[in-house]
Amino acid sequence: MASGIQIPCGPCSFDDVTKDAGRWCANCEEGLCEECEKSHRKSKTSRNHKVISIEDYRKIENVLISQVCDHHGETLEWFCKSHDEVLCVVCVPSNHKACSEVTPIKDYTASSRQSTALTELEETIEETLCNVKHCVNNRDSAIKKIEKQEIAVKTMVIETRVKINGQLDKLQEKLLHELRSSSASCKLKYTKILQKLKSTEEMLTKLKQQTLYMKQFSSDIQVFLGTRQVNKRIASEIESIKREISVTKDYTLKISIQSLIEKLSNEVEEFGRITVLESATDLDFTDQNIGKAQIEINVPKSRNISDITLQLIRSFEMKSEHNVYVSYCVILPNGNLLMASHTSDKYLFEYSNTGEHIRDIRVSGPPYDIAVIDLDRIVVTYGSASYLEIMNYKTFIVEKTIKLEKSCVAVSHENGRLYVVIGYDTIQVVDLSGMKQNMFKVASHSVTTIRDKIFYTDYRNHKVHCCHLNGEEVWQFKCDSIKCPDGITVDNYNHVYVVGHTSNNLTIIQHDGKDSKTLLTESDGLNCPKSVDFDSDKKTLLVCNPDGNVSLYKVV
């Protein structure tokens, strides 16, 4: 609601009377005129409500706090201490019937304004804002440094050019063009992270003010819910910034001038060479408190797989004029679904999470596997081809082609590194520039990574493996129910989801490799499944059959 528009009195409007409100009830979420406010205070059910002035309400009217369940549309009235979740009246019997610590949300809201969670949220916003400002200053300085280096290099080029004859005019222009291009490329890369940081700075500044107003003027339940929602938003923003920073580089512009250019003016083929030296940035982003704030609630560190079930959100059949053989799939950062079809038609297929076809994307070869790198980029492998491509998933323009010795089968990304299954017998680790890192000689078919672990399937020996990033094995798992394990993914608790290609099932393996549970079978529509992907933000699971049958599940 715009701040210049008068707010009507809610009770009067109910009686079809138009009257401006002078006060606002944060609990009822409606305006009150002077007479209705008096009645409001007299009523036993509302006399303890938080009533504030319209001027104070203006300060929090844009602080979006949802008090309604995302799944059922009912008011959030209960809290499950065991699962750290707010619930509505429908959630309790459907998903938390067996939970012993489900209590009314009002038991926690009374102290939410003085809670550790709110205090730590304010501290987190302040610390994050300081971090972002530091990063902005750092990138500003980096741009100025590049500009100074550009001037210094340009001066050297021009001074050298004066000493030689007009025969080198074309070479000079070629070099200056290369310089301008290199400088612009560097500044463009700096500007990209700078825009992200400034946008985050602006958002955090607003959140800081809104949190202050929320603390002063919102109702207890709004403070409780607002604290949690803003905290999640901050956590997501920090993860986004950290991903951006993890691939951010510093560049140095230099030039090398031909030492014999004056004597060999008729023989030299270039004026010089612009080089851009990359070095690790000194940017640091600390997030010591984020996600730790609780309101005296003990959240379990891990979930037992026996408690995990899948709820079908929707299932649909892919329709295309091109041949379809879904080898792998991924949930994109924007929520859309992207499937690789390993056929000679050379297409990726993009669908919305509601099953609507968006587009077919033609690529350089029969695509085999896909992995998300960050909010803008994905990496695609091409099976028998010995290369992979990094591309923008919005435009599908290839930004980088990386060539390896063997066929590039499966791929996963973690912290600026690609873990590539090549030749089905090796996992090759490369950075995003194509520089080779480690190499592990292991029989592997599909691979996924999370934080400090690599998980991969051994298709022929019917095994699933977990190892450290240095290749040291942590555990291996094999059971009779999983035949030819293929696609693999992992959730926030390091529980592993793997599809059995010939056993027609989806199995979850406990994070320590000591237990498993079958979640889906042939009766659920699995038919030689090859691919599965977990969305850690939405807690959804995507499962695809090669024939184009796609199913999206909620992990509960």
Coordinates of C-alpha atoms in Angstrom, one line a residue:
M1 CA 0.0 0.0 0.0
A2 CA 1.5 3.4 -1.0
S3 CA 2.3 5.6 2.0
G4 CA 0.2 8.5 0.6
I5 CA -3.1 6.6 0.5
Q6 CA -5.4 6.9 3.5
I7 CA -6.0 3.6 5.3
P8 CA -9.7 2.9 6.0
C9 CA -11.1 1.7 9.2
G10 CA -11.6 -2.0 9.0
P11 CA -14.7 -2.4 11.2
C12 CA -16.4 0.5 9.6
S13 CA -15.7 -0.8 6.1
F14 CA -17.4 -4.1 7.2
D15 CA -20.5 -2.0 7.8
D16 CA -20.1 -0.3 4.4
V17 CA -19.1 3.0 6.1
T18 CA -16.0 4.8 4.7
K19 CA -13.9 6.3 7.5
D20 CA -10.2 6.9 7.8
A21 CA -8.2 5.0 10.4
G22 CA -6.0 6.8 12.9
R23 CA -4.6 3.7 14.5
W24 CA -3.5 0.2 13.3
C25 CA -3.9 -3.1 15.0
A26 CA -0.9 -5.3 14.3
N27 CA -2.7 -8.5 15.4
C28 CA -5.9 -7.9 13.5
E29 CA -3.9 -6.3 10.6
E30 CA -6.5 -3.6 10.0
G31 CA -7.0 0.1 10.6
L32 CA -9.1 1.5 13.4
C33 CA -10.9 4.9 13.7
E34 CA -11.1 6.6 17.0
E35 CA -14.5 5.1 18.0
C36 CA -13.6 1.6 16.8
E37 CA -10.3 1.8 18.7
K38 CA -12.2 2.4 21.9
S39 CA -14.4 -0.6 21.3
H40 CA -11.3 -2.6 20.3
R41 CA -9.7 -1.8 23.7
K42 CA -12.8 -2.7 25.6
S43 CA -13.2 -6.2 24.1
K44 CA -11.6 -8.9 26.1
T45 CA -10.3 -10.7 23.0
S46 CA -8.5 -7.7 21.6
R47 CA -7.6 -5.4 24.6
N48 CA -4.1 -6.8 24.7
H49 CA -3.5 -6.5 20.9
K50 CA -0.6 -4.3 19.8
V51 CA -2.2 -1.0 18.5
I52 CA 0.2 1.5 16.9
S53 CA -0.2 4.9 15.1
I54 CA -0.7 5.0 11.4
E55 CA 2.6 6.8 11.2
D56 CA 4.4 3.9 12.8
Y57 CA 2.5 1.4 10.7
R58 CA 3.9 3.2 7.6
K59 CA 7.3 2.1 8.7
I60 CA 6.5 -1.6 8.7
E61 CA 3.8 -1.9 6.0
N62 CA 6.4 -3.0 3.4
V63 CA 8.0 -5.6 5.8
L64 CA 6.6 -8.7 4.2
I65 CA 5.8 -11.4 6.9
S66 CA 3.7 -14.3 5.9
Q67 CA 1.4 -15.7 8.6
V68 CA -0.2 -18.2 6.2
C69 CA 1.0 -21.8 5.5
D70 CA 2.6 -22.1 2.0
H71 CA 1.2 -25.5 1.5
H72 CA -2.4 -25.3 2.8
G73 CA -3.2 -21.6 3.0
E74 CA -4.2 -21.8 6.7
T75 CA -3.0 -19.5 9.5
L76 CA 0.3 -20.6 11.1
E77 CA -0.6 -21.4 14.7
W78 CA 1.6 -24.3 15.8
F79 CA 5.3 -25.0 16.2
C80 CA 7.1 -28.4 15.9
K81 CA 10.2 -28.2 18.1
S82 CA 11.6 -31.5 16.7
H83 CA 11.6 -30.4 13.1
D84 CA 12.0 -26.6 13.7
E85 CA 8.9 -25.9 11.6
V86 CA 5.9 -23.6 11.9
L87 CA 2.7 -25.4 11.2
C88 CA -1.0 -24.8 10.4
V89 CA -3.9 -26.9 11.5
V90 CA -3.6 -29.1 8.4
C91 CA 0.2 -29.7 8.8
V92 CA -0.1 -31.1 12.3
P93 CA -2.2 -34.2 11.5
S94 CA -0.8 -34.7 8.0
N95 CA 3.0 -34.6 8.6
H96 CA 3.6 -34.2 12.4
K97 CA 1.0 -36.5 13.9
A98 CA 3.8 -38.5 15.6
C99 CA 5.8 -35.5 16.8
S100 CA 5.7 -35.2 20.6
E101 CA 6.8 -31.5 20.8
V102 CA 4.1 -29.7 18.8
T103 CA 3.0 -26.7 20.8
P104 CA 1.0 -23.5 20.1
I105 CA 3.1 -20.8 18.4
K106 CA 2.0 -18.3 21.1
D107 CA 4.2 -20.2 23.6
Y108 CA 7.2 -18.8 21.8
T109 CA 6.0 -15.5 20.5
A110 CA 5.8 -13.8 23.9
S111 CA 9.6 -13.7 24.2
S112 CA 10.4 -13.4 20.5
R113 CA 11.1 -9.6 20.8
Q114 CA 13.8 -10.3 23.3
S115 CA 15.0 -13.6 21.7
T116 CA 18.5 -14.5 20.9
A117 CA 17.3 -15.1 17.4
L118 CA 16.2 -11.5 16.8
T119 CA 19.4 -10.1 18.5
E120 CA 21.6 -12.3 16.3
L121 CA 19.6 -11.4 13.2
E122 CA 20.3 -7.7 13.9
E123 CA 23.9 -8.5 14.5
T124 CA 24.1 -10.7 11.3
I125 CA 22.6 -7.9 9.2
E126 CA 25.0 -5.4 10.6
E127 CA 28.0 -7.7 10.1
T128 CA 26.9 -8.7 6.6
L129 CA 26.3 -5.0 5.7
C130 CA 29.9 -4.3 6.9
N131 CA 31.2 -7.2 4.8
V132 CA 29.4 -6.0 1.7
K133 CA 30.6 -2.5 2.2
H134 CA 34.1 -3.8 2.5
C135 CA 33.7 -5.8 -0.7
V136 CA 32.3 -2.8 -2.5
N137 CA 35.3 -0.7 -1.5
N138 CA 37.7 -3.5 -2.5
R139 CA 36.1 -3.8 -6.0
D140 CA 36.1 0.0 -6.4
S141 CA 39.8 0.1 -5.6
A142 CA 40.4 -2.8 -8.0
I143 CA 38.6 -0.9 -10.8
K144 CA 40.7 2.2 -10.2
K145 CA 43.8 0.1 -10.1
I146 CA 43.0 -1.4 -13.5
E147 CA 42.3 2.1 -14.9
K148 CA 45.7 3.3 -13.6
Q149 CA 47.3 0.2 -15.1
E150 CA 45.5 0.8 -18.4
I151 CA 46.8 4.4 -18.5
A152 CA 50.4 3.3 -17.7
V153 CA 50.3 0.6 -20.4
K154 CA 48.7 3.0 -22.9
T155 CA 51.4 5.6 -22.2
M156 CA 54.2 3.0 -22.8
V157 CA 52.6 1.9 -26.0
I158 CA 52.3 5.5 -27.3
E159 CA 55.8 6.4 -26.3
T160 CA 57.2 3.4 -28.0
R161 CA 55.1 4.0 -31.1
V162 CA 56.6 7.5 -31.5
K163 CA 60.1 6.0 -32.0
I164 CA 59.1 4.0 -35.0
N165 CA 57.7 4.8 -38.5
G166 CA 54.2 4.8 -39.9
Q167 CA 54.6 1.2 -41.1
L168 CA 53.6 0.1 -37.6
D169 CA 50.3 2.0 -37.4
K170 CA 48.2 -1.1 -38.0
L171 CA 50.1 -3.0 -35.3
Q172 CA 49.7 -0.2 -32.8
E173 CA 45.9 -0.1 -33.4
K174 CA 45.7 -3.8 -33.0
L175 CA 47.5 -3.7 -29.7
L176 CA 45.5 -0.8 -28.3
H177 CA 42.3 -2.6 -29.3
E178 CA 43.5 -5.6 -27.5
L179 CA 44.3 -3.5 -24.5
R180 CA 40.9 -1.8 -24.5
S181 CA 39.2 -5.2 -24.9
S182 CA 41.2 -6.7 -22.0
S183 CA 40.6 -3.7 -19.8
A184 CA 37.0 -3.7 -20.6
S185 CA 36.7 -7.4 -19.9
C186 CA 38.4 -7.0 -16.5
K187 CA 36.2 -4.1 -15.6
L188 CA 33.1 -5.9 -16.8
K189 CA 34.0 -8.8 -14.5
Y190 CA 34.6 -6.4 -11.6
T191 CA 31.4 -4.5 -12.3
K192 CA 29.3 -7.7 -12.3
I193 CA 30.3 -8.6 -8.7
L194 CA 30.2 -4.9 -7.8
Q195 CA 26.6 -4.6 -8.9
K196 CA 25.7 -7.7 -7.0
L197 CA 27.4 -6.4 -3.9
K198 CA 25.8 -2.9 -4.2
S199 CA 22.4 -4.6 -4.7
T200 CA 23.0 -6.7 -1.6
E201 CA 24.1 -3.6 0.3
E202 CA 20.9 -1.8 -0.6
M203 CA 18.8 -4.8 0.4
L204 CA 20.6 -5.2 3.7
T205 CA 20.3 -1.5 4.5
K206 CA 16.5 -1.8 3.9
L207 CA 16.3 -5.0 6.0
K208 CA 18.3 -3.4 8.8
Q209 CA 15.8 -0.6 9.0
Q210 CA 12.8 -2.9 8.5
T211 CA 14.0 -5.2 11.2
L212 CA 14.4 -2.3 13.6
Y213 CA 10.8 -1.2 12.8
M214 CA 9.6 -4.8 13.1
K215 CA 11.2 -5.0 16.5
Q216 CA 9.5 -1.8 17.6
F217 CA 6.1 -2.0 16.1
S218 CA 5.1 -5.5 14.9
S219 CA 3.1 -8.0 16.8
D220 CA 4.9 -10.8 18.6
I221 CA 3.9 -13.4 16.0
Q222 CA 5.1 -11.1 13.3
V223 CA 8.4 -10.6 15.0
F224 CA 8.7 -14.4 15.5
L225 CA 7.9 -15.2 11.9
G226 CA 9.7 -12.1 10.5
T227 CA 12.9 -13.1 12.3
R228 CA 12.9 -16.6 10.8
Q229 CA 12.0 -15.4 7.3
V230 CA 14.5 -12.5 7.2
N231 CA 17.1 -14.9 8.6
K232 CA 16.5 -17.3 5.7
R233 CA 16.7 -14.5 3.2
I234 CA 20.0 -13.3 4.6
A235 CA 21.4 -16.8 4.6
S236 CA 20.4 -17.2 0.9
E237 CA 21.9 -13.9 0.1
I238 CA 25.2 -14.7 1.8
E239 CA 25.4 -18.1 0.0
S240 CA 24.8 -16.2 -3.3
I241 CA 27.6 -13.7 -2.5
K242 CA 30.0 -16.4 -1.4
R243 CA 29.4 -18.3 -4.7
E244 CA 30.1 -15.1 -6.6
I245 CA 33.2 -14.3 -4.6
S246 CA 34.5 -17.9 -4.9
V247 CA 35.0 -17.4 -8.6
T248 CA 36.0 -13.7 -8.5
K249 CA 39.5 -13.0 -9.6
D250 CA 41.9 -10.0 -9.6
Y251 CA 43.5 -9.0 -12.8
T252 CA 46.7 -7.1 -13.6
L253 CA 47.3 -5.5 -16.9
K254 CA 50.9 -5.6 -18.2
I255 CA 52.6 -5.3 -21.6
S256 CA 55.8 -6.7 -23.1
I257 CA 57.4 -4.6 -25.8
Q258 CA 59.6 -6.2 -28.5
S259 CA 63.2 -5.4 -27.6
L260 CA 64.3 -5.2 -31.2
I261 CA 61.3 -3.3 -32.5
E262 CA 63.3 -0.3 -33.6
K263 CA 65.9 -2.3 -35.5
L264 CA 63.4 -4.8 -36.9
S265 CA 60.6 -2.5 -38.0
N266 CA 60.1 -4.3 -41.2
E267 CA 60.1 -7.8 -39.7
V268 CA 58.1 -7.6 -36.5
E269 CA 54.6 -9.1 -36.7
E270 CA 53.1 -7.5 -33.6
F271 CA 53.5 -4.3 -31.6
G272 CA 53.4 -6.1 -28.2
R273 CA 51.1 -8.4 -26.2
I274 CA 48.6 -7.5 -23.6
T275 CA 48.5 -10.1 -20.8
V276 CA 46.0 -10.3 -17.9
L277 CA 47.4 -11.9 -14.8
E278 CA 44.9 -13.5 -12.5
S279 CA 45.5 -13.7 -8.8
A280 CA 43.3 -14.8 -5.9
T281 CA 41.3 -11.8 -4.5
D282 CA 41.7 -10.8 -0.9
L283 CA 38.0 -10.5 -0.5
D284 CA 36.7 -12.3 2.6
F285 CA 33.1 -12.8 3.7
T286 CA 32.4 -14.0 7.2
D287 CA 29.1 -15.3 8.3
Q288 CA 29.6 -16.6 11.8
N289 CA 26.1 -16.1 13.1
I290 CA 23.9 -16.7 10.1
G291 CA 21.6 -19.6 10.4
K292 CA 22.6 -20.2 14.1
A293 CA 19.9 -18.1 15.7
Q294 CA 17.3 -20.1 17.5
I295 CA 14.6 -19.2 19.9
E296 CA 15.6 -21.7 22.6
I297 CA 14.8 -24.5 20.2
N298 CA 17.1 -27.6 19.7
V299 CA 17.1 -28.5 16.0
P300 CA 18.4 -32.0 15.2
K301 CA 21.7 -32.0 13.3
S302 CA 20.5 -34.8 11.0
R303 CA 17.3 -36.5 10.0
N304 CA 16.9 -40.3 10.2
I305 CA 16.1 -41.6 6.8
S306 CA 13.2 -43.6 8.2
D307 CA 11.4 -40.3 8.7
I308 CA 11.9 -39.2 5.1
T309 CA 9.1 -39.6 2.6
L310 CA 8.3 -38.2 -0.8
Q311 CA 5.1 -36.3 -1.7
L312 CA 4.4 -36.1 -5.5
I313 CA 4.0 -32.5 -6.6
R314 CA 3.3 -33.3 -10.3
S315 CA 4.2 -35.7 -13.0
F316 CA 4.2 -35.1 -16.8
E317 CA 5.4 -36.5 -20.1
M318 CA 7.8 -34.5 -22.2
K319 CA 6.5 -33.7 -25.6
S320 CA 8.8 -32.8 -28.5
E321 CA 9.2 -33.1 -32.2
H322 CA 12.8 -34.2 -31.5
N323 CA 13.9 -37.6 -30.2
V324 CA 13.9 -37.9 -26.5
Y325 CA 16.2 -40.0 -24.3
V326 CA 16.7 -38.3 -20.9
S327 CA 20.2 -39.1 -19.7
Y328 CA 20.3 -36.5 -16.9
C329 CA 18.3 -33.7 -15.4
V330 CA 18.8 -30.7 -13.1
I331 CA 16.6 -28.1 -11.3
L332 CA 17.8 -24.6 -12.4
P333 CA 18.2 -21.7 -9.9
N334 CA 15.1 -20.1 -11.3
G335 CA 13.1 -23.3 -10.5
N336 CA 12.8 -24.5 -14.1
L337 CA 13.7 -28.1 -15.0
L338 CA 16.4 -28.8 -17.6
M339 CA 16.7 -32.2 -19.2
A340 CA 19.6 -33.5 -21.3
S341 CA 18.5 -35.7 -24.2
H342 CA 21.4 -37.9 -25.3
T343 CA 20.4 -38.3 -29.0
S344 CA 21.8 -37.3 -32.3
D345 CA 19.3 -34.4 -32.4
K346 CA 21.5 -32.5 -29.9
Y347 CA 18.9 -30.8 -27.7
L348 CA 18.4 -29.8 -24.1
F349 CA 14.7 -29.4 -23.0
E350 CA 13.6 -26.7 -20.6
Y351 CA 10.2 -27.0 -18.7
S352 CA 8.7 -25.0 -15.9
N353 CA 8.2 -26.7 -12.5
T354 CA 4.5 -27.0 -13.4
G355 CA 5.2 -29.1 -16.5
E356 CA 4.9 -26.4 -19.1
H357 CA 7.3 -26.7 -22.1
I358 CA 9.4 -23.6 -22.3
R359 CA 11.9 -24.2 -25.1
D360 CA 14.3 -26.7 -26.9
I361 CA 17.9 -25.6 -26.9
R362 CA 20.2 -27.0 -29.6
V363 CA 23.8 -27.6 -28.4
S364 CA 27.0 -28.7 -30.0
G365 CA 26.6 -32.4 -29.5
P366 CA 24.3 -35.0 -27.9
P367 CA 24.1 -33.7 -24.3
Y368 CA 24.7 -36.2 -21.5
D369 CA 24.9 -34.6 -18.1
I370 CA 24.2 -31.1 -16.7
A371 CA 25.4 -29.4 -13.4
V372 CA 24.6 -26.0 -12.0
I373 CA 27.7 -23.8 -11.4
D374 CA 26.1 -20.6 -10.0
L375 CA 23.1 -18.4 -10.4
D376 CA 23.9 -17.8 -14.1
R377 CA 25.9 -20.7 -15.4
I378 CA 25.7 -24.4 -16.0
V379 CA 28.1 -27.0 -17.4
V380 CA 27.2 -29.6 -20.0
T381 CA 29.0 -32.9 -21.0
Y382 CA 28.5 -34.7 -24.2
G383 CA 29.1 -38.4 -23.4
S384 CA 31.5 -39.8 -26.0
A385 CA 33.0 -36.4 -26.8
S386 CA 36.2 -35.4 -24.9
Y387 CA 35.0 -31.9 -24.0
L388 CA 32.5 -30.0 -21.9
E389 CA 31.0 -26.6 -22.1
I390 CA 30.3 -23.9 -19.6
M391 CA 27.3 -21.8 -20.7
N392 CA 24.9 -19.1 -19.5
Y393 CA 21.7 -21.0 -18.7
K394 CA 19.5 -18.0 -19.6
T395 CA 21.0 -17.4 -23.1
F396 CA 22.7 -20.8 -23.5
I397 CA 25.7 -18.9 -25.0
V398 CA 28.9 -21.0 -24.5
E399 CA 31.4 -19.1 -22.3
K400 CA 34.1 -21.7 -22.1
T401 CA 35.0 -25.0 -23.7
I402 CA 37.2 -27.3 -21.7
K403 CA 38.9 -30.3 -23.5
L404 CA 40.0 -33.4 -21.6
E405 CA 41.8 -36.6 -22.7
K406 CA 38.8 -39.0 -22.6
S407 CA 35.0 -38.9 -23.1
C408 CA 33.4 -36.6 -20.6
V409 CA 30.4 -38.4 -19.1
A410 CA 29.1 -37.0 -15.8
V411 CA 29.9 -33.8 -14.1
S412 CA 29.4 -32.0 -10.7
H413 CA 30.4 -28.6 -9.5
E414 CA 31.6 -27.6 -6.0
N415 CA 33.4 -24.4 -4.9
G416 CA 34.8 -23.4 -8.2
R417 CA 35.9 -26.9 -9.3
L418 CA 34.4 -29.4 -11.8
Y419 CA 34.4 -33.1 -10.9
V420 CA 34.2 -34.9 -14.3
V421 CA 33.8 -38.6 -14.9
I422 CA 35.9 -39.4 -17.9
G423 CA 36.1 -42.7 -19.7
Y424 CA 34.0 -44.3 -16.9
D425 CA 37.2 -45.1 -15.0
T426 CA 38.4 -41.7 -13.8
I427 CA 37.2 -38.6 -11.9
Q428 CA 39.2 -35.6 -13.2
V429 CA 39.1 -32.4 -11.2
V430 CA 39.5 -29.1 -13.1
D431 CA 38.9 -25.5 -12.2
L432 CA 36.6 -23.3 -14.2
S433 CA 39.4 -22.1 -16.4
G434 CA 40.2 -25.7 -17.4
M435 CA 43.3 -26.0 -15.3
K436 CA 43.6 -29.7 -14.1
Q437 CA 43.8 -30.4 -10.4
N438 CA 43.4 -33.9 -8.9
M439 CA 42.6 -37.1 -10.7
F440 CA 41.1 -40.3 -9.1
K441 CA 41.2 -43.6 -10.9
V442 CA 37.9 -45.1 -9.9
A443 CA 35.2 -47.0 -11.7
S444 CA 32.4 -44.4 -11.9
H445 CA 29.3 -43.6 -13.9
S446 CA 27.6 -40.6 -12.2
V447 CA 29.0 -38.1 -9.7
T448 CA 27.7 -35.5 -7.3
T449 CA 29.4 -33.3 -4.7
I450 CA 28.5 -31.3 -1.6
R451 CA 30.8 -29.3 0.6
D452 CA 33.7 -31.7 1.4
K453 CA 32.5 -35.0 -0.1
I454 CA 32.3 -36.7 -3.5
F455 CA 29.6 -39.3 -4.2
Y456 CA 29.7 -41.5 -7.2
T457 CA 28.0 -44.7 -8.6
D458 CA 29.8 -47.8 -9.8
Y459 CA 27.3 -49.0 -12.4
R460 CA 28.8 -52.4 -13.2
N461 CA 29.6 -53.5 -9.6
H462 CA 26.3 -52.1 -8.2
K463 CA 28.0 -49.9 -5.7
V464 CA 27.7 -46.3 -4.4
H465 CA 30.8 -44.6 -3.0
C466 CA 31.5 -41.6 -0.8
C467 CA 35.0 -40.1 -0.5
H468 CA 36.7 -36.9 0.6
L469 CA 37.7 -34.3 -2.0
N470 CA 41.2 -35.7 -2.1
G471 CA 39.8 -39.1 -3.2
E472 CA 40.2 -40.9 0.2
E473 CA 37.2 -43.2 0.5
V474 CA 34.8 -42.7 3.4
W475 CA 32.4 -45.5 2.7
Q476 CA 31.0 -47.7 0.0
F477 CA 27.5 -49.1 -0.1
K478 CA 26.0 -52.1 -1.9
C479 CA 22.7 -53.9 -1.5
D480 CA 20.7 -56.4 -3.5
S481 CA 17.8 -54.0 -4.1
I482 CA 20.0 -51.5 -6.1
K483 CA 20.9 -52.8 -9.6
C484 CA 23.1 -50.7 -11.9
P485 CA 23.0 -47.5 -9.8
D486 CA 23.0 -44.5 -12.2
G487 CA 21.9 -41.0 -11.4
I488 CA 22.9 -39.7 -7.9
T489 CA 22.2 -36.6 -5.8
V490 CA 22.6 -35.6 -2.2
D491 CA 20.4 -33.5 0.3
N492 CA 21.3 -31.0 3.0
Y493 CA 21.9 -33.8 5.5
N494 CA 24.4 -35.7 3.1
H495 CA 21.8 -38.4 2.6
V496 CA 22.3 -39.9 -0.9
Y497 CA 19.5 -40.5 -3.4
V498 CA 20.3 -42.9 -6.2
V499 CA 18.2 -44.5 -9.0
G500 CA 18.6 -48.2 -9.9
H501 CA 18.6 -48.3 -13.7
T502 CA 17.6 -52.0 -14.0
S503 CA 16.0 -52.4 -10.5
N504 CA 13.6 -49.6 -11.4
N505 CA 13.7 -47.9 -8.0
L506 CA 14.9 -44.8 -6.1
T507 CA 16.8 -45.5 -2.8
I508 CA 18.0 -43.1 -0.1
I509 CA 21.2 -44.0 1.6
Q510 CA 22.0 -42.7 5.1
H511 CA 24.8 -40.1 5.3
D512 CA 27.2 -42.6 6.9
G513 CA 26.4 -45.4 4.4
K514 CA 25.1 -47.7 7.1
D515 CA 21.4 -47.8 6.2
S516 CA 19.1 -47.4 3.2
K517 CA 15.4 -47.2 2.4
T518 CA 13.5 -47.6 -0.9
L519 CA 11.5 -44.5 -1.6
L520 CA 10.1 -45.2 -5.1
T521 CA 9.6 -48.4 -7.2
E522 CA 8.3 -49.5 -10.6
S523 CA 4.7 -49.1 -9.2
D524 CA 5.5 -45.4 -8.8
G525 CA 6.2 -45.1 -12.5
L526 CA 10.0 -45.7 -12.6
N527 CA 11.1 -47.3 -15.8
C528 CA 14.8 -47.7 -16.3
P529 CA 15.4 -44.4 -14.5
K530 CA 18.8 -42.7 -15.2
S531 CA 18.6 -39.2 -13.5
V532 CA 17.7 -37.6 -10.2
D533 CA 18.4 -34.1 -8.8
F534 CA 17.8 -32.5 -5.4
D535 CA 17.0 -28.8 -4.9
S536 CA 18.4 -27.9 -1.5
D537 CA 16.5 -24.6 -1.3
K538 CA 13.0 -25.9 -2.1
K539 CA 13.7 -29.4 -0.8
T540 CA 12.3 -30.9 -4.0
L541 CA 13.5 -34.0 -5.9
L542 CA 13.4 -34.4 -9.7
V543 CA 13.3 -37.9 -11.1
C544 CA 13.3 -38.7 -14.9
N545 CA 12.9 -41.8 -17.0
P546 CA 14.7 -42.0 -20.3
D547 CA 11.4 -42.0 -22.2
G548 CA 10.6 -38.5 -20.9
N549 CA 8.4 -39.2 -17.9
V550 CA 9.2 -36.5 -15.4
S551 CA 8.2 -36.5 -11.7
L552 CA 8.8 -33.7 -9.1
Y553 CA 8.5 -34.6 -5.4
K554 CA 8.6 -32.7 -2.1
V555 CA 11.0 -34.3 0.4
V556 CA 9.2 -34.3 3.8

